[in-house]
Amino acid sequence: MAAKPPPARPHIGLHSSFNARSNADWGEDDVWDSGSDSESPRQSTISNSWRLPPSPSSYRRQSSPITAPKPVPRPPSNSSSSNVSFSYTHLSAPSPGSYPSNAADTTQPAKGGWTMVRKSGTSQEALCAKLPKDIDPIGDVDVDSDMVVGDFEPEMEQAAGIKAKPDQGSIKSDVIEIMNDPLHRFLRSPQPPPEPRFNHRMGHSPRSSDAEKLLRESSIRTNRRIKFIDCLSKDDVNISELRKLAWAGTPNDLRAAVWPILLGYLPLPSNLRASTLARKRGEYSSLVELAFARDRQGLDQQIWHQIEIDVPRTRPGVRLWMQASTQRSLERILYVWAIRHPASGYVQGINDLVTPFFQVFLSAYIDSDPEEFDTSLLPTAVLSAVEADSFWCLSRLLDGIQDNYISAQPGIQRSVKRMAELVARIDAPLYTHLESQNVEFMQFAFRWMNCLLMREISVKNTIRMWDTYLAEGADAFSQFHLYVCSAFLVKWSEKLRQMDFQGIIMFLQSLPTQDWGDHEIEMLLSEAFVLNSIWHNAQSHFNAK
Amino acid sequence: MSKQFQFKLVLLGESAVGKSSLVLRFVKDQFDDYRESTIGAAFLTQTITLEDQTTVKFEIWDTAGQERYKSLAPMYYRNANCAVVVYDITQAASLEKAKTWIRELQRQADPSIVIALCGNKLDLSARRQVTEEEASKYADEEGLLWSETSAKTGEGVNAIFNAIAKKLPLTAPPSARGARVAAPGATRQSVDLNRQSTAHGSEACNC
């Protein structure tokens, strides 16, 4: 695919309601630089950074040598017999009294984006009360993961020769502080924390044009980071400013704080965040407690059966998702969501939608690749927080696309139909060709809507895409997404127009997006933005029915 | 030169009975313990050669099993020449679901559709819940092909597709059958490629 230069901000001014994004700030930094660091040079430095010794601060909490981590139980090969009672024992729930009498009410977002429900505070106290107990494992978990390598997989240590690469991943030293305030690392000082991996690289490539380019990119990134941190530091975050920043991509390390704010899960006033987090996490614990209060027979059999089938085959082959402790978390998230939304229940594909949230929240606590991380190493309270935050953010996302998953899936039917109408307008030759080959949009675009393109692009790509979706607002996952899907299809127009039915269908179900990075995603998003600007308020121009 | 035929085949059955695994074994001779669930449907093709050197190309729609996706199924079985309805021999409920699909096919699909009932996961026969007698008796009553397979070991997989190919009307005049369909692709019926070489370029009337 030809890497065309990005259009010169084609979207500015196309949309009359887009004032917020067209202010002077756009001129200062490069909107095409997402700051999300997925370009390949950066990847290589990440692996380099693993070789660096942990910062002195990460040793501070090491009070005792590591205790042997318990081996991770692998799921049994037959998925239907996994043990339910095992699955939620580690989640310590607050007293049942904290369970809200009408749980559904507490999740309805107020207009301002979050709910202000004053409750007894039991759940918060319960969570706080168990913190000291949960802090203990920190002392036991060695942040220098080199030691863990040997404990888990001796053969890998031998193969590596040197203790080069963390196997299980390394946990940050201040996970409890991060858990209580996702921004605590960033709001202490206005300067971003030093980035040793960058300095490390610069030392090896002096004065080359590459180095200058990297320096320039780095300064753009730093600039964007500072703006993000400025924005997030306010006592009352300016949401439109945050949306404007996030549209062009959120820095990896800030995402776990930015996404919940954009979703309305975290409140804008900074002084309410810690208490909101504690309350919502406590609430989730109560929901889990209630949902799994009885034994397996007490579960909704149909829903549980489907979840039990799908959890072991969610992102198969990815270490994080093959671990028992992650799978138990995923089961609870899906089951609790499903029983709270009986009109849809659990629908295949929702499991995919959990994974970006879980990986983003997990990333906040660790210094390594979340997909390789062993979640059983995390303190219980931290894993519970990752799970609860993922649950609430998933709920927010699904609130906007619930009719994708109810009976007959009318949301998807409508989106696919509108996508076909739009493609007929923006790429008539392609539309005509698909029609002549008897390709129905539903045959390929159903999945694009049902899984939000997650089966077509990587999780890393998805995360970058969601930065923009979340910045776009509540209906982006239904409205904006259909423009993204249309742009995505038209991208392959030339190829598709030379294929017959079989070629088209086969091509569309295994698209060559494996090498896609932020650049390709941002091109797609900008094309979708243009389409959205032109067509969204011009429904009458769509093919009239 | 030997005859070549092309047929549309649809796979139906409850979630996780092994529809995708069965097709993957048939088409690529591979097996994965864990495969992502199928969303919507997946399309694959495979060509087999019968003893008389007739070649049969299957265009396979492997559908998603979850009940929620049921409304999509007619799009895939609408013009199918043959269907493989799969159940899991270790899950009695999956045979009931298979029977529901078969009733729906008998009511809604092309009356000449060839239906095969397939009990998968034969490698797990130690945990069998559906007896061979029960399933084969039902298949006889309904006039279906029936056999048991293991996508994991490959046992019986090619056999069931071969059996289908033999039961398909390889002697039917393709032109007569083809005249009923509007265009190639989704609605194409059996096509004798010797007589009508432009399988994808049919200019049949659309009205």
mmCIF file with all atom_site columns, C-alpha atoms in Angstrom, chain A residues 1 419 422-423 426-427 430 444-445 447-449 452-458 461 465 469 480-494 496 507-514 516 520-521 523-525 527-528 531:
data_model
loop_
_atom_site.group_PDB
_atom_site.id
_atom_site.type_symbol
_atom_site.label_atom_id
_atom_site.label_alt_id
_atom_site.label_comp_id
_atom_site.label_asym_id
_atom_site.label_entity_id
_atom_site.label_seq_id
_atom_site.pdbx_PDB_ins_code
_atom_site.Cartn_x
_atom_site.Cartn_y
_atom_site.Cartn_z
_atom_site.occupancy
_atom_site.B_iso_or_equiv
_atom_site.pdbx_formal_charge
_atom_site.auth_seq_id
_atom_site.auth_comp_id
_atom_site.auth_asym_id
_atom_site.auth_atom_id
_atom_site.pdbx_PDB_model_num
ATOM 1  C CA . MET A 1 1   ? 0.000   0.000   0.000  1.00 0.00 ? 1   MET A CA 1
ATOM 2  C CA . MET A 1 419 ? -22.257 1.743   4.790  1.00 0.00 ? 419 MET A CA 1
ATOM 3  C CA . LEU A 1 422 ? -22.296 5.503   1.470  1.00 0.00 ? 422 LEU A CA 1
ATOM 4  C CA . VAL A 1 423 ? -19.901 3.375   -0.575 1.00 0.00 ? 423 VAL A CA 1
ATOM 5  C CA . ILE A 1 426 ? -18.154 7.668   -2.653 1.00 0.00 ? 426 ILE A CA 1
ATOM 6  C CA . ASP A 1 427 ? -16.898 4.820   -4.848 1.00 0.00 ? 427 ASP A CA 1
ATOM 7  C CA . LEU A 1 430 ? -16.442 -0.433  -6.494 1.00 0.00 ? 430 LEU A CA 1
ATOM 8  C CA . PHE A 1 444 ? -18.028 -9.071  5.169  1.00 0.00 ? 444 PHE A CA 1
ATOM 9  C CA . ALA A 1 445 ? -19.108 -5.910  6.974  1.00 0.00 ? 445 ALA A CA 1
ATOM 10 C CA . ARG A 1 447 ? -17.967 -8.710  11.354 1.00 0.00 ? 447 ARG A CA 1
ATOM 11 C CA . TRP A 1 448 ? -16.516 -5.220  10.928 1.00 0.00 ? 448 TRP A CA 1
ATOM 12 C CA . MET A 1 449 ? -19.448 -3.821  12.893 1.00 0.00 ? 449 MET A CA 1
ATOM 13 C CA . LEU A 1 452 ? -15.403 -2.975  15.620 1.00 0.00 ? 452 LEU A CA 1
ATOM 14 C CA . LEU A 1 453 ? -12.752 -4.086  13.101 1.00 0.00 ? 453 LEU A CA 1
ATOM 15 C CA . MET A 1 454 ? -10.855 -5.928  15.825 1.00 0.00 ? 454 MET A CA 1
ATOM 16 C CA . ARG A 1 455 ? -10.675 -9.039  13.657 1.00 0.00 ? 455 ARG A CA 1
ATOM 17 C CA . GLU A 1 456 ? -9.185  -6.965  10.837 1.00 0.00 ? 456 GLU A CA 1
ATOM 18 C CA . ILE A 1 457 ? -6.501  -4.990  12.688 1.00 0.00 ? 457 ILE A CA 1
ATOM 19 C CA . SER A 1 458 ? -4.217  -5.611  15.657 1.00 0.00 ? 458 SER A CA 1
ATOM 20 C CA . ASN A 1 461 ? -4.029  -0.573  16.078 1.00 0.00 ? 461 ASN A CA 1
ATOM 21 C CA . MET A 1 465 ? -8.184  3.890   16.886 1.00 0.00 ? 465 MET A CA 1
ATOM 22 C CA . TYR A 1 469 ? -13.283 7.151   18.851 1.00 0.00 ? 469 TYR A CA 1
ATOM 23 C CA . PHE A 1 480 ? -18.037 7.394   13.213 1.00 0.00 ? 480 PHE A CA 1
ATOM 24 C CA . HIS A 1 481 ? -17.236 3.706   12.936 1.00 0.00 ? 481 HIS A CA 1
ATOM 25 C CA . LEU A 1 482 ? -19.342 3.290   9.834  1.00 0.00 ? 482 LEU A CA 1
ATOM 26 C CA . TYR A 1 483 ? -17.322 5.993   8.121  1.00 0.00 ? 483 TYR A CA 1
ATOM 27 C CA . VAL A 1 484 ? -14.130 4.273   9.221  1.00 0.00 ? 484 VAL A CA 1
ATOM 28 C CA . CYS A 1 485 ? -15.435 1.001   7.776  1.00 0.00 ? 485 CYS A CA 1
ATOM 29 C CA . SER A 1 486 ? -16.354 2.712   4.514  1.00 0.00 ? 486 SER A CA 1
ATOM 30 C CA . ALA A 1 487 ? -12.925 4.307   4.234  1.00 0.00 ? 487 ALA A CA 1
ATOM 31 C CA . PHE A 1 488 ? -11.406 0.957   5.113  1.00 0.00 ? 488 PHE A CA 1
ATOM 32 C CA . LEU A 1 489 ? -13.237 -0.799  2.268  1.00 0.00 ? 489 LEU A CA 1
ATOM 33 C CA . VAL A 1 490 ? -12.523 1.913   -0.285 1.00 0.00 ? 490 VAL A CA 1
ATOM 34 C CA . LYS A 1 491 ? -8.846  1.666   0.607  1.00 0.00 ? 491 LYS A CA 1
ATOM 35 C CA . TRP A 1 492 ? -8.754  -1.687  -1.191 1.00 0.00 ? 492 TRP A CA 1
ATOM 36 C CA . SER A 1 493 ? -10.946 -0.558  -4.069 1.00 0.00 ? 493 SER A CA 1
ATOM 37 C CA . GLU A 1 494 ? -8.430  -0.981  -6.845 1.00 0.00 ? 494 GLU A CA 1
ATOM 38 C CA . LEU A 1 496 ? -11.176 -5.529  -5.219 1.00 0.00 ? 496 LEU A CA 1
ATOM 39 C CA . PHE A 1 507 ? -9.394  -11.084 0.433  1.00 0.00 ? 507 PHE A CA 1
ATOM 40 C CA . LEU A 1 508 ? -11.739 -9.245  2.763  1.00 0.00 ? 508 LEU A CA 1
ATOM 41 C CA . GLN A 1 509 ? -11.570 -11.929 5.392  1.00 0.00 ? 509 GLN A CA 1
ATOM 42 C CA . SER A 1 510 ? -7.787  -11.900 5.582  1.00 0.00 ? 510 SER A CA 1
ATOM 43 C CA . LEU A 1 511 ? -6.714  -8.363  4.803  1.00 0.00 ? 511 LEU A CA 1
ATOM 44 C CA . PRO A 1 512 ? -3.031  -7.482  4.651  1.00 0.00 ? 512 PRO A CA 1
ATOM 45 C CA . THR A 1 513 ? -3.032  -5.226  7.697  1.00 0.00 ? 513 THR A CA 1
ATOM 46 C CA . GLN A 1 514 ? -0.510  -7.175  9.759  1.00 0.00 ? 514 GLN A CA 1
ATOM 47 C CA . TRP A 1 516 ? -0.113  -1.602  10.073 1.00 0.00 ? 516 TRP A CA 1
ATOM 48 C CA . GLU A 1 520 ? -2.028  3.668   8.563  1.00 0.00 ? 520 GLU A CA 1
ATOM 49 C CA . ILE A 1 521 ? -4.622  3.945   11.303 1.00 0.00 ? 521 ILE A CA 1
ATOM 50 C CA . MET A 1 523 ? -4.730  7.887   7.562  1.00 0.00 ? 523 MET A CA 1
ATOM 51 C CA . LEU A 1 524 ? -7.862  5.819   7.899  1.00 0.00 ? 524 LEU A CA 1
ATOM 52 C CA . LEU A 1 525 ? -9.195  8.004   10.689 1.00 0.00 ? 525 LEU A CA 1
ATOM 53 C CA . GLU A 1 527 ? -10.337 9.738   5.680  1.00 0.00 ? 527 GLU A CA 1
ATOM 54 C CA . ALA A 1 528 ? -13.239 8.725   7.885  1.00 0.00 ? 528 ALA A CA 1
ATOM 55 C CA . LEU A 1 531 ? -16.482 11.340  5.031  1.00 0.00 ? 531 LEU A CA 1
#
